Amino acid sequence: MKQNLFVYNTLTHKKEEFKPLAPPHVGMYVCGPTVYSDVHMGNCRTYISFDLIFRYLQHIGYQVRYVRNVTDAGHLEGDTDEGEDKISKKAKLARLEPMEIVQKYTVGFREVMSTFNTLPPSIEPTATGHIIEQIEMVKVILEKGYAYEVDGSVYFDVEKYNSSQDYGVLSGRNLDDLLTNTRALGGQQEKHGRLDFALWIKAKPEHLMKWPSPWGLGFPGWHLECSAMSHKYLGEQFDIHGGGLDLVPTHHTNEIAQNVACCGKTPARYWIHTNMLTVNGQKMSKSLGNSFLPGELFSGDNAILNKGYSPMMARFFMLQAHYRSTLDFGNEAMDASEKGFKRLMNAFDLLGGLKHSNTTDVNIQILTDKCYAAMNDDFNSPVLIAELFEASRIINSVHDGKLKIDATNLEMLKNLMNTFVLDVLGLKNEHTENEALPKVLDFIVNLRNQAKTDRDYATSDKIRDGLQKVGFQLKDSKEGTTWSKI
């Protein structure tokens, strides 16, 4: 196992050495989608980032239980305790059962994640499948005096909790600051304090999704489900809790409060958060008209896109930015990334045909160590990719006869590319599915060589130009003719 992995912990606001509670086992919980609409690119970035983390942890020897929930109830409009359930609202508009909406968008979410070549989580629990666990957690929090019931709804008492704990420990904000910046909302008259949030909400007669509880018919609060499910599958305390940066101020802050109130422990030791997406420097949002769905990105069927981009190229583009940095979508940046992705995968294709020498001009162990160093520094995928471009340069130089490589270093080079391109970054070459293609191209190159030998230069040029039109470039040298993808 490669040691000395460091991760940035939002809870402590610094990088820390990763030390699991019970190695080699690692528990990781990531907040999943609310399945009332198509998954958007911001969500995709988060899940691709945690797929990278999941893959790398497994690669260095950890046995990871990756739990990613599906929110199929309890998430109200505006992320508050008021308004309509997002799924129920969609169901009413479509004149469908809520579970039809849930099924449609859950299937769609999984299909998109598969298209991006993300690994499925170990467990994918749903909020509606864990109502009992959520009710039991509410009971405990009530018994410990950190919640109160009002007319069938149960609220968490933030100010009482903060008297002995730090409610803003994750966000770094104190209670007075939070109170000053919290506006009054409808339904606040039931609450003791403006920051109090619902653990269980009394259902109105027209509410479609409701369950019996000790406090009457109702449904769980959005924050409660993640606390209950992470507790059930990973225990009172586990290693990693993840999600988008937008979840820090409220959702994850409330999760910590619930778990500490119930169990006396902060649920996760390391909190990892991905940053937002922007488009040409502006935050991606429907209101600004600059958002697009994965399908639109693949097809190019959106006014802000000049063309479509393949799923693997889009994955590569997202991994070229560190997960904690803002990622800006723009046509020029995407085009540049597309060229880089093709260059990397073209080099990968050449690996199988490389010949070793008795001597070597390169030391692949040094390059391998740099790749691990990049990933051990808070999963730094952009630095890793830069090192893989250096590996690509070596591959091309060996292929062109400009560098020599011995059998040991060639095997290490193959292992490095397979490990980090395929296993860790999760990339695959979408255009070389046909294993016969290299043989076909070699056959065509031999036909062209024969034409040149016969001084049939017209045919030779026709073959060269024809291959160039379909994306393959021929390169003549004194060692012979080689081909590569453009």
Coordinates of N, CA, C and O in Angstrom, one line a residue, residues 307-310 312-313 316 320 334-350 389 392 396 417 427-432 470-471 484-486:
K307 N -20.0 22.6 -30.4 CA -20.1 21.2 -30.9 C -20.3 20.2 -29.7 O -20.2 20.7 -28.5
G308 N -20.5 19.0 -29.9 CA -20.6 18.0 -28.9 C -19.2 17.4 -28.5 O -18.3 17.5 -29.3
Y309 N -19.2 16.9 -27.3 CA -17.9 16.3 -26.8 C -18.3 14.9 -26.2 O -19.3 14.7 -25.6
S310 N -17.4 14.0 -26.4 CA -17.6 12.6 -26.0 C -17.6 12.5 -24.4 O -17.0 13.3 -23.8
M312 N -16.0 10.5 -22.4 CA -14.6 10.3 -21.9 C -13.8 11.6 -22.0 O -13.0 11.9 -21.1
M313 N -14.0 12.3 -23.1 CA -13.3 13.6 -23.2 C -13.8 14.6 -22.1 O -13.1 15.3 -21.5
F316 N -12.3 13.6 -18.8 CA -10.9 14.0 -18.8 C -10.9 15.5 -18.5 O -10.0 16.0 -17.7
Q320 N -9.0 17.4 -15.3 CA -7.9 18.3 -15.5 C -7.9 19.4 -14.5 O -6.9 20.2 -14.4
M334 N -12.6 23.5 -23.8 CA -13.0 22.1 -24.1 C -12.2 21.6 -25.3 O -11.8 20.5 -25.4
D335 N -12.0 22.5 -26.3 CA -11.3 22.1 -27.5 C -9.9 21.7 -27.2 O -9.3 20.8 -27.7
A336 N -9.2 22.6 -26.3 CA -7.8 22.3 -26.0 C -7.7 21.0 -25.2 O -6.8 20.2 -25.4
S337 N -8.7 20.7 -24.3 CA -8.7 19.5 -23.5 C -8.9 18.3 -24.4 O -8.4 17.2 -24.2
E338 N -9.8 18.5 -25.5 CA -10.0 17.4 -26.4 C -8.7 17.0 -27.1 O -8.5 15.8 -27.3
K339 N -7.9 18.0 -27.5 CA -6.6 17.7 -28.2 C -5.7 16.9 -27.2 O -5.0 16.0 -27.6
G340 N -5.7 17.4 -25.9 CA -4.9 16.7 -24.9 C -5.3 15.3 -24.7 O -4.5 14.3 -24.6
F341 N -6.6 15.0 -24.6 CA -7.2 13.7 -24.4 C -6.8 12.8 -25.6 O -6.3 11.6 -25.4
K342 N -6.9 13.3 -26.8 CA -6.5 12.5 -28.0 C -5.0 12.1 -27.9 O -4.6 11.0 -28.3
R343 N -4.2 13.1 -27.6 CA -2.8 12.9 -27.5 C -2.4 11.8 -26.5 O -1.6 10.9 -26.7
L344 N -3.1 11.9 -25.3 CA -2.9 10.9 -24.3 C -3.3 9.5 -24.8 O -2.6 8.5 -24.6
M345 N -4.5 9.4 -25.3 CA -5.0 8.1 -25.7 C -4.3 7.5 -27.0 O -4.1 6.3 -27.1
N346 N -3.8 8.4 -27.8 CA -3.0 8.0 -29.0 C -1.7 7.3 -28.5 O -1.3 6.3 -29.0
A347 N -1.1 7.9 -27.5 CA 0.2 7.4 -26.9 C -0.2 6.0 -26.3 O 0.6 5.1 -26.4
F348 N -1.3 5.9 -25.6 CA -1.7 4.7 -25.0 C -1.8 3.6 -26.0 O -1.4 2.4 -25.8
D349 N -2.4 3.9 -27.2 CA -2.5 2.9 -28.2 C -1.2 2.4 -28.8 O -1.1 1.3 -29.2
L350 N -0.2 3.2 -28.7 CA 1.2 2.8 -29.2 C 1.9 1.9 -28.3 O 2.9 1.2 -28.7
F389 N 1.3 13.1 -19.4 CA 1.7 13.7 -20.7 C 3.2 13.5 -20.9 O 3.7 13.3 -22.1
S392 N 3.5 10.1 -22.1 CA 3.1 10.0 -23.5 C 4.3 10.5 -24.4 O 4.5 9.9 -25.5
N396 N 6.0 8.2 -27.4 CA 6.1 8.7 -28.8 C 7.6 8.7 -29.2 O 7.9 8.3 -30.4
M417 N 0.8 3.4 -17.3 CA -0.3 3.9 -18.1 C -1.6 3.1 -17.8 O -2.7 3.7 -17.7
L427 N -10.4 6.4 -17.4 CA -10.6 6.8 -18.8 C -10.5 5.5 -19.7 O -9.9 4.5 -19.3
K428 N -11.2 5.6 -20.8 CA -11.1 4.5 -21.8 C -11.1 5.2 -23.2 O -11.7 6.2 -23.4
N429 N -10.4 4.5 -24.1 CA -10.4 5.0 -25.5 C -11.6 4.7 -26.2 O -11.9 3.5 -26.5
E430 N -12.4 5.7 -26.5 CA -13.7 5.4 -27.2 C -13.6 5.1 -28.6 O -14.6 4.6 -29.2
H431 N -12.4 5.3 -29.2 CA -12.3 5.2 -30.7 C -11.5 4.0 -31.1 O -11.2 3.8 -32.2
T432 N -11.0 3.1 -30.1 CA -10.2 2.0 -30.5 C -10.8 0.7 -29.9 O -10.1 -0.2 -29.4
V470 N -9.6 10.7 -42.5 CA -10.3 10.0 -41.5 C -9.7 9.9 -40.1 O -10.1 9.2 -39.2
G471 N -8.6 10.8 -39.9 CA -8.1 11.0 -38.6 C -6.8 10.3 -38.3 O -6.4 10.2 -37.1
S484 N -0.3 7.4 -36.6 CA -0.8 7.8 -35.3 C -2.1 8.5 -35.6 O -2.4 9.0 -36.7
K485 N -3.0 8.6 -34.5 CA -4.2 9.3 -34.7 C -4.0 10.8 -34.5 O -3.2 11.3 -33.7
I486 N -4.7 11.6 -35.3 CA -4.6 13.1 -35.3 C -5.3 13.6 -34.1 O -6.5 13.2 -33.8

